[in-house]
PDB file of C-alpha atoms in Angstrom:
ATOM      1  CA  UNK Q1150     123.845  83.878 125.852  1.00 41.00           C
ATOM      2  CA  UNK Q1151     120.591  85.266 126.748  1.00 61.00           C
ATOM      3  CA  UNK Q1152     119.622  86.717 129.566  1.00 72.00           C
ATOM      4  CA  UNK Q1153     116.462  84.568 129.790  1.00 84.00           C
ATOM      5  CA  UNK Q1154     118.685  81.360 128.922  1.00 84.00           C
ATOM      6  CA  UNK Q1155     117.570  78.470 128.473  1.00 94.00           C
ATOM      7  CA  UNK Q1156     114.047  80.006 127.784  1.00 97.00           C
ATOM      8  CA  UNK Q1157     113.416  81.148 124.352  1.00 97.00           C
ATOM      9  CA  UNK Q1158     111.259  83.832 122.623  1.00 97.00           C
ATOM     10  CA  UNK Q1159     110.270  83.269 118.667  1.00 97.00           C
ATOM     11  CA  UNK Q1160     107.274  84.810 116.879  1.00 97.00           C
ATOM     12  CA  UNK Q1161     107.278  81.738 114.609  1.00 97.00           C
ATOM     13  CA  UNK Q1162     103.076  81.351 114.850  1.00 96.00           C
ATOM     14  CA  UNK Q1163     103.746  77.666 113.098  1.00 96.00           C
ATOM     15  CA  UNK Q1164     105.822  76.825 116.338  1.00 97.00           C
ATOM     16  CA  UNK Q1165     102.988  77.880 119.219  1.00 97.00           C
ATOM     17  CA  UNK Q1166     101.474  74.475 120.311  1.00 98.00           C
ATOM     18  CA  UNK Q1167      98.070  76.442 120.129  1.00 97.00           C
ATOM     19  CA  UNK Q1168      96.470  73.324 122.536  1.00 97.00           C
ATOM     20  CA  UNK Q1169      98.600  74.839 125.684  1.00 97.00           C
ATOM     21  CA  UNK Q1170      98.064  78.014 124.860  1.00 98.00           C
ATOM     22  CA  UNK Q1171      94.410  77.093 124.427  1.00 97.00           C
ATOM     23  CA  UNK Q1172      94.524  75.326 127.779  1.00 96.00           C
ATOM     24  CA  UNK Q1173      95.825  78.497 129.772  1.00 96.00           C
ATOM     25  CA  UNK Q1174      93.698  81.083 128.431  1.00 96.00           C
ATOM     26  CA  UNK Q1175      90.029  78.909 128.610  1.00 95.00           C
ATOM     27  CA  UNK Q1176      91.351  77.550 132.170  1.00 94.00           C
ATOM     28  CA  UNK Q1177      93.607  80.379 134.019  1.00 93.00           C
ATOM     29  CA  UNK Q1178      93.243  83.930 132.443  1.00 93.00           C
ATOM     30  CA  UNK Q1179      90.749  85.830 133.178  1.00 91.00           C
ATOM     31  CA  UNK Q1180      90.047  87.397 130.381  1.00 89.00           C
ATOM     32  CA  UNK Q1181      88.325  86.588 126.638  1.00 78.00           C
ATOM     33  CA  UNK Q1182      87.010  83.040 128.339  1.00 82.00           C
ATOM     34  CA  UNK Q1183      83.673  83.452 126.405  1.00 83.00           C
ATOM     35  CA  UNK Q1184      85.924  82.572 123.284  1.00 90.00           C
ATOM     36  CA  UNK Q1185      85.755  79.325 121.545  1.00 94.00           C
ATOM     37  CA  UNK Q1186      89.371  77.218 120.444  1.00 96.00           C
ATOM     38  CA  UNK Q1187      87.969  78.350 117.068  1.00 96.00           C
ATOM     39  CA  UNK Q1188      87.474  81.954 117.763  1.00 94.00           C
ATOM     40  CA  UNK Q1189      91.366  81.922 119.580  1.00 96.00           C
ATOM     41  CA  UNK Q1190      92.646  79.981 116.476  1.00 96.00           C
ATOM     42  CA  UNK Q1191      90.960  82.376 114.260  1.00 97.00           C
ATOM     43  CA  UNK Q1192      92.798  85.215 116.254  1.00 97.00           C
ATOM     44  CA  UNK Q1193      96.227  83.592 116.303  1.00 97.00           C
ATOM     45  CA  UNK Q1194      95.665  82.945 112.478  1.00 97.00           C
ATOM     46  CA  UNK Q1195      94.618  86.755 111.586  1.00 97.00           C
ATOM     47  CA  UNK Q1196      97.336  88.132 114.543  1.00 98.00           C
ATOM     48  CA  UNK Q1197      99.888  91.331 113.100  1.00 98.00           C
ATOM     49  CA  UNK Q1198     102.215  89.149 115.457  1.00 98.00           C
ATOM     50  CA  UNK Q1199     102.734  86.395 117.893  1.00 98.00           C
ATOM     51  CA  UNK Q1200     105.578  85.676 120.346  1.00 98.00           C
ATOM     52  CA  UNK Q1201     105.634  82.479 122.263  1.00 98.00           C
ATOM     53  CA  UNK Q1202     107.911  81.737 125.367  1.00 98.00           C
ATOM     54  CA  UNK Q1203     109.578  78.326 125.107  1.00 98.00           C
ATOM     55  CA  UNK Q1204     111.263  75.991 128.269  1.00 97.00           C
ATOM     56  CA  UNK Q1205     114.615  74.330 127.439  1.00 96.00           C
ATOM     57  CA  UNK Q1206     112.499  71.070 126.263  1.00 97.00           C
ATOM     58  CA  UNK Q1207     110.639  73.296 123.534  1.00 97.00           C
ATOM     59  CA  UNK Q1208     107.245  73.448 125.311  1.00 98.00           C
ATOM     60  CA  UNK Q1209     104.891  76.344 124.756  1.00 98.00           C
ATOM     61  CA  UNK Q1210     105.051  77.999 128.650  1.00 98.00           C
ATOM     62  CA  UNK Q1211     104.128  82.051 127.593  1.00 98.00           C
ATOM     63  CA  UNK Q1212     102.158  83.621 125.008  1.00 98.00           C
ATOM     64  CA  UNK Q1213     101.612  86.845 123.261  1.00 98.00           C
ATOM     65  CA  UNK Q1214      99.565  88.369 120.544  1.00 98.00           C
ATOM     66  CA  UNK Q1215      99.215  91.343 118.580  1.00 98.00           C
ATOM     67  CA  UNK Q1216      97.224  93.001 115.822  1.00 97.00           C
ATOM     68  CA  UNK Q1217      97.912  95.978 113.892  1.00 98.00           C
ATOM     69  CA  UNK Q1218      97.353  98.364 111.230  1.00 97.00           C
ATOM     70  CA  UNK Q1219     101.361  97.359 110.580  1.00 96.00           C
ATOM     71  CA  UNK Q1220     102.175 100.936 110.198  1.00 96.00           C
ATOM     72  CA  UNK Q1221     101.494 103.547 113.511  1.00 96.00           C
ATOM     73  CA  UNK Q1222      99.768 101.127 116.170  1.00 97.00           C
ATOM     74  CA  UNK Q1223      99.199  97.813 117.907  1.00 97.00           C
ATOM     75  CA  UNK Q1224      97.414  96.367 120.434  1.00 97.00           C
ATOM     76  CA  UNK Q1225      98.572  94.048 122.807  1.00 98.00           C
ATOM     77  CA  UNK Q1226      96.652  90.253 124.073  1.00 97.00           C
ATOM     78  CA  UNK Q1227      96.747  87.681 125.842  1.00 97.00           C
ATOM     79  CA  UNK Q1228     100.001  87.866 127.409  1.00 98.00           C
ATOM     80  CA  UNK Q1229     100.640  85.480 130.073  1.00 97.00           C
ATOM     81  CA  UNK Q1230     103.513  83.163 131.391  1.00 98.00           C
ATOM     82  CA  UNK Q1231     102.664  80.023 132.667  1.00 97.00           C
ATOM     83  CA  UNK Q1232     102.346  79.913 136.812  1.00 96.00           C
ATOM     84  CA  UNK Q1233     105.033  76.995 137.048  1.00 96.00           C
ATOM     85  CA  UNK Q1234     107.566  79.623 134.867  1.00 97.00           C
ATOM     86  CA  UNK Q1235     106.989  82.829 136.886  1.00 96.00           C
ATOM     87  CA  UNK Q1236     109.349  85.178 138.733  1.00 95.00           C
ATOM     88  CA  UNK Q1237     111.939  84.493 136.418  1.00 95.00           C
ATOM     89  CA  UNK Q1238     111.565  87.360 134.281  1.00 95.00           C
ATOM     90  CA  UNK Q1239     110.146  86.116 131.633  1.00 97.00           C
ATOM     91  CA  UNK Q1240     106.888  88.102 131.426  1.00 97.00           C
ATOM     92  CA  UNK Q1241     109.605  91.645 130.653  1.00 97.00           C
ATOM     93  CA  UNK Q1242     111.126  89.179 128.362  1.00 97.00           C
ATOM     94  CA  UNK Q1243     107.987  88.531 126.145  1.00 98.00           C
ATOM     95  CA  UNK Q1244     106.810  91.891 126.497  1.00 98.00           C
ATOM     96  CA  UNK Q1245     110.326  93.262 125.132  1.00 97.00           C
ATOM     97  CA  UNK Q1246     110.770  90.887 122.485  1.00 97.00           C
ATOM     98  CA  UNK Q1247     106.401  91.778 121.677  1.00 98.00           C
ATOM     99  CA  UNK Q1248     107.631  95.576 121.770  1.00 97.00           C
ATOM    100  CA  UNK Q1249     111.071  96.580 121.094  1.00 96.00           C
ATOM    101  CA  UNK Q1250     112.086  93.777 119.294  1.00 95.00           C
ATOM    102  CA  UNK Q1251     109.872  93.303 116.613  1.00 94.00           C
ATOM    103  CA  UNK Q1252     108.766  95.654 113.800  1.00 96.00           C
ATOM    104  CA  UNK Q1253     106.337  97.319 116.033  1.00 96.00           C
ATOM    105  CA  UNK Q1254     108.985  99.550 118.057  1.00 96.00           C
ATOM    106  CA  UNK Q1255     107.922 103.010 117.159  1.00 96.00           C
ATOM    107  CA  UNK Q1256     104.562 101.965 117.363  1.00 97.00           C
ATOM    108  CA  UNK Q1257     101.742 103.284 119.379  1.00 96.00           C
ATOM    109  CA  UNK Q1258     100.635 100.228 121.855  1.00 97.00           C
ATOM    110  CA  UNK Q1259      97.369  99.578 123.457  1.00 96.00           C
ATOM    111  CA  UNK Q1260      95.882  97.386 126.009  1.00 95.00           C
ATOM    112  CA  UNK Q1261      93.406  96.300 128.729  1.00 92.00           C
ATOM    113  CA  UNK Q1262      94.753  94.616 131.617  1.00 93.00           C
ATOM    114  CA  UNK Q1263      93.352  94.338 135.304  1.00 91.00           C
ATOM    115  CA  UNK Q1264      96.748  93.874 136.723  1.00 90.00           C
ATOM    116  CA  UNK Q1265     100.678  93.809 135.777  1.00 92.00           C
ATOM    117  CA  UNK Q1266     100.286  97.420 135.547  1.00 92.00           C
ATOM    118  CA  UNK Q1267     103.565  98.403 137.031  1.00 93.00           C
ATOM    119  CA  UNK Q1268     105.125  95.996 133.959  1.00 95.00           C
ATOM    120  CA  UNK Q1269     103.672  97.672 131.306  1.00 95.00           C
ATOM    121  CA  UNK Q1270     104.511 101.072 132.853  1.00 95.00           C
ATOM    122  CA  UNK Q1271     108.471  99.453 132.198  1.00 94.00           C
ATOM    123  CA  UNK Q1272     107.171  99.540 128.575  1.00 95.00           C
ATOM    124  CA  UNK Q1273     105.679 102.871 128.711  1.00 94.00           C
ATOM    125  CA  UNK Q1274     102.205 102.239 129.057  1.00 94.00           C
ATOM    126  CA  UNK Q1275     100.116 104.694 130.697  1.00 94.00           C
ATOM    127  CA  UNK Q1276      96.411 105.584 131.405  1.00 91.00           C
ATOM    128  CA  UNK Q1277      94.738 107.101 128.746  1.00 87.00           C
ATOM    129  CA  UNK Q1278      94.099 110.575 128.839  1.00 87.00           C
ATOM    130  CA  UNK Q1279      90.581 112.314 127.998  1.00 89.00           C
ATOM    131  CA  UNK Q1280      90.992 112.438 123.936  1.00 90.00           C
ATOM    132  CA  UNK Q1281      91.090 108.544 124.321  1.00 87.00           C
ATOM    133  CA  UNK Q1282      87.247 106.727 124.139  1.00 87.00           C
ATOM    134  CA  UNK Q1283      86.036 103.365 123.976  1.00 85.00           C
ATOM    135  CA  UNK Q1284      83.006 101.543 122.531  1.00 85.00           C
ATOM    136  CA  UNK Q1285      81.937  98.334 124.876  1.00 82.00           C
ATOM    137  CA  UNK Q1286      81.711  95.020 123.409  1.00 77.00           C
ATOM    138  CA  UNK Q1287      78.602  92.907 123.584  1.00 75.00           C
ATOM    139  CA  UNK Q1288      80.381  89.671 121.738  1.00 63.00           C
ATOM    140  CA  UNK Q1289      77.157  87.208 121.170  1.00 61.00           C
ATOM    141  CA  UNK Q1290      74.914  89.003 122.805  1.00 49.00           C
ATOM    142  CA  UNK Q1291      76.895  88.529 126.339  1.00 47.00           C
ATOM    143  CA  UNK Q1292      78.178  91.693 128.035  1.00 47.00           C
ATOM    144  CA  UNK Q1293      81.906  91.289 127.810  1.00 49.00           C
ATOM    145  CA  UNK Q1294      83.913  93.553 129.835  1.00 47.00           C
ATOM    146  CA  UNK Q1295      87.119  94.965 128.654  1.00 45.00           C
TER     147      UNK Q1295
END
């Protein structure tokens, strides 16, 4: 039995209901909300790898994405558990099964966050040191901060 039973972790993308997903990132994340469904389904579609939580009843309640070169690095997105779901452990859970239980394990990971920092440093993740740099995005002609 899991330790996250009765909540389930698959990185089938053909079982994400992509409408709650949809509805938690435009509505309660705080970041990427100048995207468009299209522009989210486009990066589900083209993702290295997703991983979606699932409640005992099936439903879509935490998300995760990932793109890759497939062979020395990844990036991690849009992870998020579901408010109702939360402080059950399921955020390490996604992360783990994301990380170190997919083919990305010896991989170099990457991402922006503004919070859940002391999570990710479970996974490793640290601030970047000087040799690391970063180029801004101005996505449609918006400023769009990282």
């Amino acid at each position: 039995m899991s330790l996250y039973h009765p909540y389930e972790f698959d990185d089938d993308p053909n079982r994400l209901d992509l409408g709650a997903v949809w509805r938690f990132l435009s509505t309660e994340a705080y970041w990427g909300r100048w995207r468009e469904f299209d522009d989210f389904r486009r990066q589900v579609r083209h993702a290295w790898r997703v991983v979606g939580c699932y409640d005992p009843h099936g439903h879509t309640v935490g998300f995760a994405r990932a793109f890759s070169d497939g062979v020395v690095m990844a990036y991690l997105a849009d992870v998020y558990i579901e408010t109702a779901h939360r402080g059950l452990g399921l955020g390490r859970g996604l992360v783990h099964e994301m990380i170190d239980n997919g083919p990305g394990k010896d991989f170099k990971w990457m991402l922006h966050t503004d919070d859940a920092h002391e999570l990710y440093r479970d996974f490793g993740f640290a601030e970047p040191n000087a040799r690391y740099l970063e180029r801004r995005a101005s996505y449609r002609g918006s400023s769009v901060s990282a």
